Amino acid sequence: VQLQASGGGLVQTGGSLRPSCAASGGTVDRYSIAWFRQAPGKEREDISCISSADGSTYYVESVKGRFSISRDSAKNTVYLQMNSLKPEDTAVYYCAAPPSTIVVVAGCPPANKYTIWGQGTLVTVSS
């Protein structure tokens, strides 16, 4: 599968964005797609995923209640709805998938299993 992220941009504090991750060469239903982000000078952070096994979702504590991940099988796309954005959400956002050889029985694989990456999309939140 190949992934392409888009939908970043510049938004004011409190605003919303909905980056998307379009898949090709595979169906999003069969992969536990995750969103990561990397802020300037910081390590990459695993912020959300949606499980291929049971549809369960994961959110890092800092985005719980504000971000929502969803999957549209018809469009073969995963979305990350981001509300109540804060300046600390400023980062390059990446979507990723584990290889098809990873068997997922529940939840999402650990972050180090994600080896298929889309290009990043920049999200900038102004104060």
PDB file of N, CA and C in Angstrom, residues 2 41 60 66 86 89 103 106 127:
ATOM      1  N   GLN A   2       0.406   2.276  -0.674  1.00  0.00           N
ATOM      2  CA  GLN A   2       1.060   3.584  -0.638  1.00  0.00           C
ATOM      3  C   GLN A   2       0.085   4.581  -0.008  1.00  0.00           C
ATOM      4  N   GLY A  41      12.315  20.227  16.341  1.00  0.00           N
ATOM      5  CA  GLY A  41      13.180  19.946  17.473  1.00  0.00           C
ATOM      6  C   GLY A  41      12.704  18.853  18.394  1.00  0.00           C
ATOM      7  N   VAL A  60      -3.266   9.631  21.753  1.00  0.00           N
ATOM      8  CA  VAL A  60      -2.342  10.044  22.805  1.00  0.00           C
ATOM      9  C   VAL A  60      -3.077  11.023  23.708  1.00  0.00           C
ATOM     10  N   ARG A  66     -10.173  16.048  21.473  1.00  0.00           N
ATOM     11  CA  ARG A  66     -10.057  17.089  20.451  1.00  0.00           C
ATOM     12  C   ARG A  66      -9.899  16.515  19.044  1.00  0.00           C
ATOM     13  N   LYS A  86      -4.338  23.907  19.151  1.00  0.00           N
ATOM     14  CA  LYS A  86      -3.487  24.729  20.000  1.00  0.00           C
ATOM     15  C   LYS A  86      -2.151  24.944  19.290  1.00  0.00           C
ATOM     16  N   ASP A  89       0.101  22.032  18.809  1.00  0.00           N
ATOM     17  CA  ASP A  89      -0.228  21.024  17.804  1.00  0.00           C
ATOM     18  C   ASP A  89       0.530  21.267  16.488  1.00  0.00           C
ATOM     19  N   VAL A 103       0.357  -9.260  11.677  1.00  0.00           N
ATOM     20  CA  VAL A 103      -0.986  -9.748  11.990  1.00  0.00           C
ATOM     21  C   VAL A 103      -1.527  -8.959  13.173  1.00  0.00           C
ATOM     22  N   ALA A 106      -6.086  -7.322  17.594  1.00  0.00           N
ATOM     23  CA  ALA A 106      -6.855  -6.354  18.375  1.00  0.00           C
ATOM     24  C   ALA A 106      -6.037  -5.081  18.491  1.00  0.00           C
ATOM     25  N   SER A 127      -0.998  31.578  17.334  1.00  0.00           N
ATOM     26  CA  SER A 127      -1.580  32.005  18.625  1.00  0.00           C
ATOM     27  C   SER A 127      -2.211  33.382  18.515  1.00  0.00           C
TER      28      SER A 127
END
